[in-house]
Tab-separated table of C-alpha atoms in Angstrom:
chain	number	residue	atom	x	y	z
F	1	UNK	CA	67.047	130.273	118.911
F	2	UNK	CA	68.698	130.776	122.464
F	3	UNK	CA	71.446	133.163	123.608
F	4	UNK	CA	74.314	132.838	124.974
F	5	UNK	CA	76.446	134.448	127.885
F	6	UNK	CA	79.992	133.595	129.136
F	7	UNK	CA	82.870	135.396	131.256
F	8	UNK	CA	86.742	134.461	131.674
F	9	UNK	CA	88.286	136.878	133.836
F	10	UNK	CA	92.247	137.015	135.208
F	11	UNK	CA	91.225	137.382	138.579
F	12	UNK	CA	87.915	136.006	140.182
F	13	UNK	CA	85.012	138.873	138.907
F	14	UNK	CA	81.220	139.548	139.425
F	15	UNK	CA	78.699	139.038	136.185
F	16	UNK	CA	75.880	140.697	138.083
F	17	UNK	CA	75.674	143.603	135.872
F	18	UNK	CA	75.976	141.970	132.437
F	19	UNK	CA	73.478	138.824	133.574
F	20	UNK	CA	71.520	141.703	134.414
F	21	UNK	CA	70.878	142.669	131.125
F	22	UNK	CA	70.851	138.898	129.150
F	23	UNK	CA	68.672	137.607	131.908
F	24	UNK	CA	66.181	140.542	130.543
F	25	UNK	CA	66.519	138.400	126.818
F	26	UNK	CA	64.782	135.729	128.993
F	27	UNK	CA	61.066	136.784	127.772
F	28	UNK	CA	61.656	140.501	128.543
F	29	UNK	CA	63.421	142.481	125.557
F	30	UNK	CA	63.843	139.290	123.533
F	31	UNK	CA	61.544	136.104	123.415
F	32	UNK	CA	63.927	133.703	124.830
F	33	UNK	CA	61.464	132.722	127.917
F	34	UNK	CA	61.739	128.018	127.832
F	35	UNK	CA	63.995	128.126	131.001
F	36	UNK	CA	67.690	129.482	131.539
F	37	UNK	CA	70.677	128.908	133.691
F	38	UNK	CA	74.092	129.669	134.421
F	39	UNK	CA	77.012	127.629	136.093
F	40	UNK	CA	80.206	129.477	137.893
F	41	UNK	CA	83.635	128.204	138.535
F	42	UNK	CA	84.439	129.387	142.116
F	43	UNK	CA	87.881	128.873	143.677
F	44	UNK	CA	88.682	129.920	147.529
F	45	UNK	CA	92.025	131.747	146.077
F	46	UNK	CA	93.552	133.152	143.147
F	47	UNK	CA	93.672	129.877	141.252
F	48	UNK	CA	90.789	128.969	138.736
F	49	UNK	CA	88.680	126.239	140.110
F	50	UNK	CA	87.387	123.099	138.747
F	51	UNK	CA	83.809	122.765	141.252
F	52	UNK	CA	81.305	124.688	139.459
F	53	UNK	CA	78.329	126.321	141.164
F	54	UNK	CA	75.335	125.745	139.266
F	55	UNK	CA	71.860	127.244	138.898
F	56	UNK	CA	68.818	125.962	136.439
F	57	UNK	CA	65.224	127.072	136.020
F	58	UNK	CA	62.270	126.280	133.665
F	59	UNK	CA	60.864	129.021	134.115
F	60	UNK	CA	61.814	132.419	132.242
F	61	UNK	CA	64.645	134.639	133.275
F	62	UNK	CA	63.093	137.763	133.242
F	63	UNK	CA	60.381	136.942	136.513
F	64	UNK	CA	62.335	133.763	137.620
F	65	UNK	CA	62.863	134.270	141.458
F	66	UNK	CA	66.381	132.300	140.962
F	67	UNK	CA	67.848	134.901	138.512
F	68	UNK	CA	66.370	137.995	140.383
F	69	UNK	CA	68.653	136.886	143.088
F	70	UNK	CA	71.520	135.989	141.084
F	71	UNK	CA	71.562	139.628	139.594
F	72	UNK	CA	72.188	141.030	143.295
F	73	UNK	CA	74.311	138.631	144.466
F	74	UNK	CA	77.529	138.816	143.313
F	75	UNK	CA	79.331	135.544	143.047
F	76	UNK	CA	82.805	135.742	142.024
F	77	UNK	CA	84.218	133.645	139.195
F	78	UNK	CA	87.317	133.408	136.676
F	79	UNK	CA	85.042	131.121	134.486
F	80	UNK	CA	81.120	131.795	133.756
F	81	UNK	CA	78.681	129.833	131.626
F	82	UNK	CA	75.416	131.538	130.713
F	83	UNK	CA	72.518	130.783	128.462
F	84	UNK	CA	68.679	131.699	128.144
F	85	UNK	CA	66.607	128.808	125.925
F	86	UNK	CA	63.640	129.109	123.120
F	87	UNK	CA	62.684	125.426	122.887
F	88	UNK	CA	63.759	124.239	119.031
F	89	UNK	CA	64.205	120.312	120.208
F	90	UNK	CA	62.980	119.009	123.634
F	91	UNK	CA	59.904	119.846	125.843
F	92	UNK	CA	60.456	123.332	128.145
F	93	UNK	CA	61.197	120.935	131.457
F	94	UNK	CA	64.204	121.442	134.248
F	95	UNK	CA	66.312	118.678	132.340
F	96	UNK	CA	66.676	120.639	129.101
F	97	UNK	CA	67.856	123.884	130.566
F	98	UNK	CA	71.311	124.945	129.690
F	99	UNK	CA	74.061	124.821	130.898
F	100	UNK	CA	74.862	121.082	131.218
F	101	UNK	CA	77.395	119.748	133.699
F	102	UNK	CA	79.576	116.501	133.778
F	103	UNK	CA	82.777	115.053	135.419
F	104	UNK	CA	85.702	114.397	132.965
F	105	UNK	CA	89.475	114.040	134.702
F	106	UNK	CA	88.359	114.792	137.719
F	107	UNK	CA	86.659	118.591	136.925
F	108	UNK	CA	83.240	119.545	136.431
F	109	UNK	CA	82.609	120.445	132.200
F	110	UNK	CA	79.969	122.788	131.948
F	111	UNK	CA	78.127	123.541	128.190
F	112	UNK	CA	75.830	125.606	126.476
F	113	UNK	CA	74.689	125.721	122.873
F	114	UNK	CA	72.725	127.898	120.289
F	115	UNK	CA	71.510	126.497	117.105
F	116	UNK	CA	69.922	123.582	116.133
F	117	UNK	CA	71.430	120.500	115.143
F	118	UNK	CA	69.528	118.118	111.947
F	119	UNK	CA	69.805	114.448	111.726
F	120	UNK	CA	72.191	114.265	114.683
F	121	UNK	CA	72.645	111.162	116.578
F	122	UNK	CA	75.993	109.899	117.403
F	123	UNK	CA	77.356	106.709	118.618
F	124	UNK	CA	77.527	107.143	122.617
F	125	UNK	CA	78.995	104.117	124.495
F	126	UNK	CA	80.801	105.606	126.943
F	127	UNK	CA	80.085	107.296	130.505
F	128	UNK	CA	78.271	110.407	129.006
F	129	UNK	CA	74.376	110.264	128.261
F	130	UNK	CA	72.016	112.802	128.170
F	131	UNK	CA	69.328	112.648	130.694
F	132	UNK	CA	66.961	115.329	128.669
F	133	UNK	CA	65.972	115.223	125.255
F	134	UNK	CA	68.146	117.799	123.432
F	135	UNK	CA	70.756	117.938	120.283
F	136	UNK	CA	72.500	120.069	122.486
F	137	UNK	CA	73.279	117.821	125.042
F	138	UNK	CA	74.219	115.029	123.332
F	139	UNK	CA	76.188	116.818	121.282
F	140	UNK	CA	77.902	117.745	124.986
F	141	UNK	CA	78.113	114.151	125.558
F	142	UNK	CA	79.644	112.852	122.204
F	143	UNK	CA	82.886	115.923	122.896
F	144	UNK	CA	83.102	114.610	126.558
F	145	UNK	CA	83.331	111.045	124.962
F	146	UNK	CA	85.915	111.826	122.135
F	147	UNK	CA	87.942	113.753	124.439
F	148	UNK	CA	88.393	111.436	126.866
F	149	UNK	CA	89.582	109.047	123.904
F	150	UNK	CA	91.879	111.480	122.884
F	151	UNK	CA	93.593	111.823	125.936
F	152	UNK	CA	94.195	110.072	129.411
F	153	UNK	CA	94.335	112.721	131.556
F	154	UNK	CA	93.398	116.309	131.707
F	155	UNK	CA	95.560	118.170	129.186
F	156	UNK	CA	96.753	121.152	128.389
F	157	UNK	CA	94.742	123.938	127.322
F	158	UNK	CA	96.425	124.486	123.614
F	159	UNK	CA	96.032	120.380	123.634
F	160	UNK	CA	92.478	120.267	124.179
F	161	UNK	CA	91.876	123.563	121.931
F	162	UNK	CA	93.561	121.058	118.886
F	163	UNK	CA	91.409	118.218	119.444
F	164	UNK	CA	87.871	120.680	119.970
F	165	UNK	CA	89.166	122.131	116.359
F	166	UNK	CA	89.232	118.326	115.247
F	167	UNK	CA	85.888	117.486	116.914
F	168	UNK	CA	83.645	120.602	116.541
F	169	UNK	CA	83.130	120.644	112.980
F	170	UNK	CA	81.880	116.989	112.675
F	171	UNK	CA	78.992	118.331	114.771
F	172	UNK	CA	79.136	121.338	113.078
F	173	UNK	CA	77.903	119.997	110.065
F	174	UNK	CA	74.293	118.968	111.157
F	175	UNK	CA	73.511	122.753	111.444
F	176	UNK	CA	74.432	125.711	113.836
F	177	UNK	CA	76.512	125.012	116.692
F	178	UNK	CA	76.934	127.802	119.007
F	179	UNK	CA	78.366	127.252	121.837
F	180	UNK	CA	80.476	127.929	125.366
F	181	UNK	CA	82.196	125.299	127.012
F	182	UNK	CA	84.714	125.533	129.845
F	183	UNK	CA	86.265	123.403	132.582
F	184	UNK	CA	87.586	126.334	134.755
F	185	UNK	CA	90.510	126.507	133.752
F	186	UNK	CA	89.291	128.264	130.171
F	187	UNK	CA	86.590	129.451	128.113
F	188	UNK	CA	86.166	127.558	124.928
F	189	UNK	CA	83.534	129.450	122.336
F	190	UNK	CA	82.675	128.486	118.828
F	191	UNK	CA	80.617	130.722	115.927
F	192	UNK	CA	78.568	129.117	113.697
F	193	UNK	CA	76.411	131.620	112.680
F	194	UNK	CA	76.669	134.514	115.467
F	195	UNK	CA	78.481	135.005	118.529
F	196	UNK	CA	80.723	138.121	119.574
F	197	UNK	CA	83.007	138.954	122.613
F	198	UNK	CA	84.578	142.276	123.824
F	199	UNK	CA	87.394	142.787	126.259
F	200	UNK	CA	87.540	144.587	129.390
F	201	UNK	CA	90.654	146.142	131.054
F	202	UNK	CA	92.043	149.253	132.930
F	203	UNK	CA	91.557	151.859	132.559
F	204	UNK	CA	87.426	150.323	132.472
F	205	UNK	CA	84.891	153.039	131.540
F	206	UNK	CA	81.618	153.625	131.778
F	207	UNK	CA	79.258	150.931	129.469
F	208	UNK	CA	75.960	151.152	128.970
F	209	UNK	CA	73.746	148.014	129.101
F	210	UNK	CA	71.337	147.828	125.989
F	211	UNK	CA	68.561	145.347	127.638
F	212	UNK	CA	67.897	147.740	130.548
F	213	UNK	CA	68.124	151.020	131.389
F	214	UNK	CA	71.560	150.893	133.504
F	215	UNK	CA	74.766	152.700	133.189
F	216	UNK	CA	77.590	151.547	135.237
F	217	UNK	CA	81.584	152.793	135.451
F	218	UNK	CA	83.179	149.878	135.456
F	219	UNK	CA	86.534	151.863	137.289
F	220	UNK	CA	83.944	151.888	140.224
F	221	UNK	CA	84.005	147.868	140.602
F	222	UNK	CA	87.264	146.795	138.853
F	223	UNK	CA	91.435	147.487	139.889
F	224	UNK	CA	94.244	147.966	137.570
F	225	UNK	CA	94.932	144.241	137.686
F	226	UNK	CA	91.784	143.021	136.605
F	227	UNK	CA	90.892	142.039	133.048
F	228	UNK	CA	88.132	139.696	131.729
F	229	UNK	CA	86.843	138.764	128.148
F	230	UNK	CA	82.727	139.105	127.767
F	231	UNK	CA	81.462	136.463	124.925
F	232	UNK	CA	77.691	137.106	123.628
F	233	UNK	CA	75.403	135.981	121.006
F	234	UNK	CA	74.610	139.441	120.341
F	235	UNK	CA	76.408	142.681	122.233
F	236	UNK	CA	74.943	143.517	125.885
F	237	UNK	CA	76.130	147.043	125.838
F	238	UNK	CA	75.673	150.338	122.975
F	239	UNK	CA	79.135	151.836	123.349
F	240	UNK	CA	82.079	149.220	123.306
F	241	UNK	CA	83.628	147.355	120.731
F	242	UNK	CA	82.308	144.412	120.236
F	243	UNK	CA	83.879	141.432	118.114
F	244	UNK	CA	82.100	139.400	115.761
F	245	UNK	CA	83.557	135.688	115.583
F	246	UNK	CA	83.658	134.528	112.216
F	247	UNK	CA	81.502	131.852	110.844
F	248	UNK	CA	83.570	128.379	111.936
F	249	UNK	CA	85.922	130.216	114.464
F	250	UNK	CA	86.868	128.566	117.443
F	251	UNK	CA	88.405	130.717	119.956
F	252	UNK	CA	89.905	129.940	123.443
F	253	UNK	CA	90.163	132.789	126.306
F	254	UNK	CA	92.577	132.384	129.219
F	255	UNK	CA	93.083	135.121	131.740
F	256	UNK	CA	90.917	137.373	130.135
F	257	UNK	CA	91.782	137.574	126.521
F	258	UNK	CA	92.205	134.939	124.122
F	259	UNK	CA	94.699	132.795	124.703
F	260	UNK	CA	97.711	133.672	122.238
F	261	UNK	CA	97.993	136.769	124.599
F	262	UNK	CA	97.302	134.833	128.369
F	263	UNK	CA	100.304	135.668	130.669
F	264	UNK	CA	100.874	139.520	129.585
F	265	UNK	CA	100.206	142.300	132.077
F	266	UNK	CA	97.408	144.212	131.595
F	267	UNK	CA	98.685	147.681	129.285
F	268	UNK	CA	97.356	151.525	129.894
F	269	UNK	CA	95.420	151.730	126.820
F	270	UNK	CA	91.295	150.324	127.053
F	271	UNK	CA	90.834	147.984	125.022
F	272	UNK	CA	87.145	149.414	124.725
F	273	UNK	CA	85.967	153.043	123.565
């Protein structure tokens, strides 16, 4: 199956060093090598934005020349979308890749899923189709659809976390349904069968990346005001405390932790060994 990778961060933050490592997943340390991509929510100010800058390739993630760039440029982001494929349904072509990208209310959606989805074809008759040949994406297509028959304009983010917990699990049924899904002003991420997340804030530490052979003190490239939430099919570094979501879980992160906690000030105690 694939892997995923997203980032929600407080204030806008480079993924460099942890794509560095799940990029490696991409037919390096892990056979994940039928394209990858990732998609960032860029803002010019302290606000999240809704334009999302967005990168796909075919080819795998370990030698593409796209991601070799990407892991030494550091674009800066409050929302990041992530996701490395092994082909289950749909031919290894640029259309397939993860993450997918549409337009609902007037900001860009971006989605990516692990798992594989049986006997799954829903009813689509509105502006969303899939132009590749995946359950994932038209399983992007059908929320897109219900959501924007749900509501009329771009709500809230406790509003549209109720109606995904409504949605999800009618998809969730078919089979796994991993997945990452954010609009820039959140990260949405549901468990089906594996996904975990760990929490970054001062004072940051040292972490050591378990796909490569890099150690990094986070303290080096992070202030006292920053804080971000990592969220992983399976943990990117050996010594930090990763969560495991539980089977059926839906969780929403806002400013860097999930969202029941959004709006406190970062405290003096790591959150992280």
């Amino acid at each position: 199956m694939c892997q995923l990778l997203g980032m929600n961060s407080r204030l806008p933050a480079s993924l460099t060093l942890s794509f560095t490592g799940f990029s490696q997943r991409g037919g390096c340390t892990d056979h994940h090598s039928d394209g990858w991509g990732i998609a960032f929510f860029e803002s010019d100010g302290l606000t999240p934005g809704k334009a999302a800058r967005y990168f796909v390739d075919k080819e795998s993630a370990s030698t593409s020349a796209i991601a070799q760039m990407l892991r030494t440029y550091p674009i800066k982001s409050h929302n990041v979308v992530a996701h490395v494929r092994k082909a289950t349904v749909g031919a290894v072509t640029l259309e397939n890749c993860h993450p997918f990208v549409r337009e609902l209310w007037g900001r860009y959606w971006v989605f990516a899923h692990n798992g594989d989805l049986k006997n799954y074809a829903p009813p689509l008759h509105g502006s969303f189709r899939p132009v590749g040949s995946t359950d994932s994406e038209m399983a992007f297509c059908w929320l897109l659809q219900e959501l924007a028959k749900s509501h009329a304009g771009v709500p809230s983010v406790q509003e549209l976390t109720r109606t995904l917990a409504e949605l999800v699990p009618q998809i969730a049924k078919h089979g796994s349904f991993n997945f990452l899904l954010s609009n820039g002003q959140a990260l949405w991420a549901h468990a089906s069968t594996k996904l975990h997340y760990v929490l970054r804030q001062h004072p940051f530490t040292e972490v050591h990346l378990k796909d490569d052979d890099v150690s990094v003190d986070l303290a080096d490239l992070n202030g006292p005001e920053d804080r971000l939430a990592i969220v992983v099919t399976e943990p990117l570094t050996t010594n930090e405390a990763w969560v495991a979501m539980a089977p059926g879980e839906l969780q929403v992160f806002v400013e860097g932790v999930p969202a029941e906690f959004a709006g406190s000030r970062p405290q003096a105690a790591s959150l992280s060994p």
